[in-house]
C-alpha cells in the first residue's frame, strides 16, 4: 500500500471504517493500569477508544501546553514515590492534528519536547489534517518539520480528504505490527472492498503527482478565513479556526443557547435559499465527554475558483446580516 | 435424499437427555409445591396454513392466576417436577409433529453436535503447548546470551528508557509461536475470492520472518471466504449495476449522515432490507463490526442487564462492555442455564443498586462462526416472552444462508420475525458487499437513527456498495424474475448436508448442525494447524485454520465455509484430500463414525 511511501514510515495497517480505526487502535496498546493524557477537544471516536481501553484518562485543556505539563508533573511525582508501579505504567498522549471541533492545529513541537522530557508516547489523529496541512499534504509532521519516526503512531481516516472509506495507522513496524493481531477492528472484521481501496490508492497517487492542489487549497483557505472575518464583522457571528484550515466554524455570540441554536439554523436555511450549502455541526451531545460549542461548519476545497469564493463570501455576508437583524421570537 | 438415518426435529426444552446435568438448584426447584414452573410458555410458528400458536398445557392457567386478584395458593402437585416436565414435553412433541413450514414441507432440522473428546487428547494438547513454550523460552535464552540474532522489530534506541510497550509474554507468543506458522495466515490474493481464488506464491528463506514473491500465481479451491451464496463475483448483474452507480452517485459524501445526509441507493436499500426481513424498518451502516459495537450502547444503559451467549463475537462483547450494563454469560445454547440466570436476575435485581433491572436484553447469534451451531430460537423466544425480556439476534452468518427463501434463522425455525425485537446482520457474508444493518420496529429504528454515534461521526455507505447489495438481495428475493436466488439457496443447502455427512462418515469430528454452511473440523493440536494449512495449499485447497487465542487452547480447528458456488466436483476433491491427509496425520478422532457407515449419501 502506498501509504507508508507517502509518509515515509515503515508500516501501515488499513481498516475498513474510519471510526473503528481510532477506536480499535488505542485499546490495542493501552490497557487497564496505564495512563493516557488526552486533549479535551478530541473527537468522539477517540473518546470511545479511550473508554474501551479502560486506562486512566487525564484530560488537559484544549491546546494548553502548560496544563499538560502540570498534569505530567503530577504523574512524575507519583512515579517518584512509587518506582515499582511506575516501571509498569505505560504513558500515552493523544492529540489531533487538526481538531474537528475547533479547526485549529495542535502545538506539535512543544508536545514533542514534552514527550522526550517525561517519556510519554504520542499518538496523533490526523483525520482532518492528512491531505490538508503541510507543503505536500503529509500532515502536521511535515508542517512543523518534526521527524515522523519520532511520532509513535499516526492514525487517519480516509473518509475526509481522500474521499474513500476506511482508515489507516502508520508508524514504525514495531508499533504498528502489533495491531495485526490485537486490533479488534482489524482481526475480527471484514476488510475494505477492493473498489474503495483502489480509489484511495488513486487519490494518493494524484496527491503525489499534483502538489499544486495544496497551494490552491492553502490560498483558498486563507482567503476564506480572512473573507469570513470581514463578512461577519458587525454581526454577532464569529469565525473560529486557523488560517490553514479549509474548515471554519461559525459561532454566534449570545448568552442564551436556544437563541444561538435558532440563529445558526436560520443562517443555514437562509444560505440554502441562496444556493450555498453549509451545515450545522452535529454532535451526540449526551455522550460527549465535554459538550462542544454549537457552530456551523463552512468548508472550502482546492477546486473552488476565485469567483466562487467571492460569491460565497458575499452571500454569507448578506445572509448573516439579515439573520442577525431579525428579532428573536 | 434417500437415507436410513432419521434426524429428529429439534424441540425446545428437550429434557430427556439432560438428567446428568441437573444442578442443585434445579433439584431444589423441583420439590417446590407451587404450580409456577418453567413450562408455561407459548410460541407462534409460521406454517403453510397461517400462524399457529403452540402453548404449554398450563399456559392459560398461569396467565389467569397471574392477572387475577386471588392469591396463588399452593396446590398439591400430582407428580413431582420431572414427570410434569416429561408430560408436557410429550404433548409438545405431538403438537409440533406435523407442522408444515411455509413451503408446505415437513422440516427436518439437524441438531447441534458437539462430540466430547477424551481427556487424554486434552492432556496431550496441553503437553504440546508446553513443549512449544519450552522451545520458545530456550530461544529467548539463546537470544539473551547472544548466540542468536533477533529478527523482530525493536524499539528505537532513543526510546529505550520509555516504559516497554508490550507485555513480555504477549510478544513471546507473537515472536516464537505465531511467526513460525505465519505463512498459513495472511495470504495475499490476486483475484476475486469466489469458489476458486488465485493466490500469489511466496517463499520464505528465514522461517516466515520475511517473504519473497516468486511471481507466479496458483489457483486454489477457496473454502475460506464467507461466500455463502456465491455473490463474490466480478461479472454479472450485480457488478454492472454497482459500476453504473459510481458514475451517478460517486464514491462517498465526505461528510456524516446527520450533516449532509445519505445517498439514494442507501435509502432504497433500507426499505428493501425491511421488506426482506419482514420487519417495519431497517437502518444500514457501512461496517458490520461498528454496527454491533456502536449500537449496543444505545439500547442498554447501566441500569440494564445483558445476557449473552458464551461464544458471541468480539464486536458484541465490545458493544456490551461499552454500554456499561451488567453482563452475564450463559453456556452455549443451554436453555436451562439461560433460564436459571433469568430467574436469578429478576429475583435478585442489580447487586450494585439493589433495585430491579430496568431492561434485560438477551444477545445471541444465528450461526456461530467458530462452532457452526445454530441457536435454539423458539426456546429463546418462548423464554423471552415468559420473562418479558428483549432479544437481539445477530445474523451475521445466517442471513441469506439459512431458511427456504434465505431469510435467515428466523425463517429456518418458522418463527415470527416480529417476535425478535432487534434483528442485526451483515452484508459481508452472503451478499458480497460490506456493511451491516439493524431491523426492528419503527420506534427502535428511529431511536437508533437519532442516538447512534455512527450517524454523527462517520460516513454513510458508499453508493456502489449499496447498489451491489440491492441487486443481490433482489436476486435472492426473486425480484429480478429469475429463479437464480432459489437455485443458489438450494445449492448451498445441498452442499452443506453432503459435505458434512461425508466428513462424519470418514471419521472426523465436526461441530455444529448439519444444516449450517460453516464446517469446523476439529484438529485439537496447535501443530496440526501449521501442517494442515501448508499441506492443503500444496494440494491446491485454501483452508482456514484457527487456534488459540480465537478458540480455546485445546480446541484448534480447521474451518471450512461452503458456498453455493462450489460444485460437486470441487467438494469431492476437497473431501478426497481431507480424507487422505486425515489418514496420514491421524486427525480422525470421531467415535461415532460407525453410525454413518452404511448410509448412502446422495447429493
Short mmCIF file of N, CA, C and O in Angstrom, two decimals, chain A residues 35 37 56 58 71-86:
data_model
loop_
_atom_site.label_atom_id
_atom_site.label_comp_id
_atom_site.label_asym_id
_atom_site.label_seq_id
_atom_site.Cartn_x
_atom_site.Cartn_y
_atom_site.Cartn_z
N UNK A 35 -1.85 5.11 31.78
CA UNK A 35 -2.40 6.46 31.88
C UNK A 35 -2.32 7.13 30.52
O UNK A 35 -1.33 7.02 29.81
N UNK A 37 -2.97 10.82 28.49
CA UNK A 37 -3.24 12.26 28.59
C UNK A 37 -3.92 12.67 27.30
O UNK A 37 -3.34 12.56 26.23
N UNK A 56 -6.55 4.92 32.79
CA UNK A 56 -6.89 6.16 33.50
C UNK A 56 -6.66 7.32 32.54
O UNK A 56 -5.59 7.43 31.94
N UNK A 58 -6.37 11.36 31.76
CA UNK A 58 -6.18 12.69 32.34
C UNK A 58 -6.44 13.69 31.23
O UNK A 58 -5.75 13.69 30.22
N UNK A 71 -0.08 18.39 34.52
CA UNK A 71 -0.53 17.02 34.77
C UNK A 71 0.63 16.05 34.71
O UNK A 71 0.71 15.09 35.49
N UNK A 72 1.56 16.30 33.79
CA UNK A 72 2.71 15.40 33.68
C UNK A 72 3.58 15.49 34.92
O UNK A 72 4.12 14.48 35.39
N UNK A 73 3.69 16.69 35.49
CA UNK A 73 4.46 16.84 36.73
C UNK A 73 3.83 16.05 37.86
O UNK A 73 4.53 15.40 38.64
N UNK A 74 2.50 16.11 37.94
CA UNK A 74 1.80 15.37 39.00
C UNK A 74 2.08 13.87 38.84
O UNK A 74 2.35 13.16 39.81
N UNK A 75 2.03 13.41 37.57
CA UNK A 75 2.29 12.00 37.33
C UNK A 75 3.73 11.65 37.70
O UNK A 75 4.00 10.59 38.27
N UNK A 76 4.67 12.57 37.38
CA UNK A 76 6.07 12.30 37.69
C UNK A 76 6.28 12.20 39.19
O UNK A 76 7.06 11.37 39.67
N UNK A 77 5.55 13.04 39.95
CA UNK A 77 5.62 12.96 41.41
C UNK A 77 5.20 11.58 41.89
O UNK A 77 5.86 10.95 42.72
N UNK A 78 4.07 11.12 41.35
CA UNK A 78 3.56 9.79 41.74
C UNK A 78 4.58 8.72 41.43
O UNK A 78 4.77 7.77 42.18
N UNK A 79 5.25 8.91 40.26
CA UNK A 79 6.23 7.90 39.86
C UNK A 79 7.42 7.88 40.80
O UNK A 79 7.96 6.84 41.12
N UNK A 80 7.80 9.07 41.25
CA UNK A 80 8.96 9.12 42.14
C UNK A 80 8.64 8.40 43.45
O UNK A 80 9.49 7.71 44.01
N UNK A 81 7.38 8.53 43.89
CA UNK A 81 7.05 7.88 45.17
C UNK A 81 6.98 6.38 45.01
O UNK A 81 7.19 5.63 45.94
N UNK A 82 6.63 5.93 43.82
CA UNK A 82 6.37 4.50 43.65
C UNK A 82 7.08 3.98 42.41
O UNK A 82 6.42 3.71 41.41
N UNK A 83 8.37 3.82 42.43
CA UNK A 83 9.07 3.48 41.19
C UNK A 83 8.70 2.12 40.64
O UNK A 83 8.76 1.90 39.45
N UNK A 84 8.24 1.21 41.51
CA UNK A 84 7.92 -0.14 41.00
C UNK A 84 6.73 -0.10 40.08
O UNK A 84 6.72 -0.71 39.00
N UNK A 85 5.68 0.61 40.54
CA UNK A 85 4.48 0.70 39.69
C UNK A 85 4.79 1.55 38.47
O UNK A 85 4.29 1.29 37.37
N UNK A 86 5.62 2.56 38.65
CA UNK A 86 5.93 3.44 37.53
C UNK A 86 6.60 2.69 36.40
O UNK A 86 6.40 3.01 35.23
#
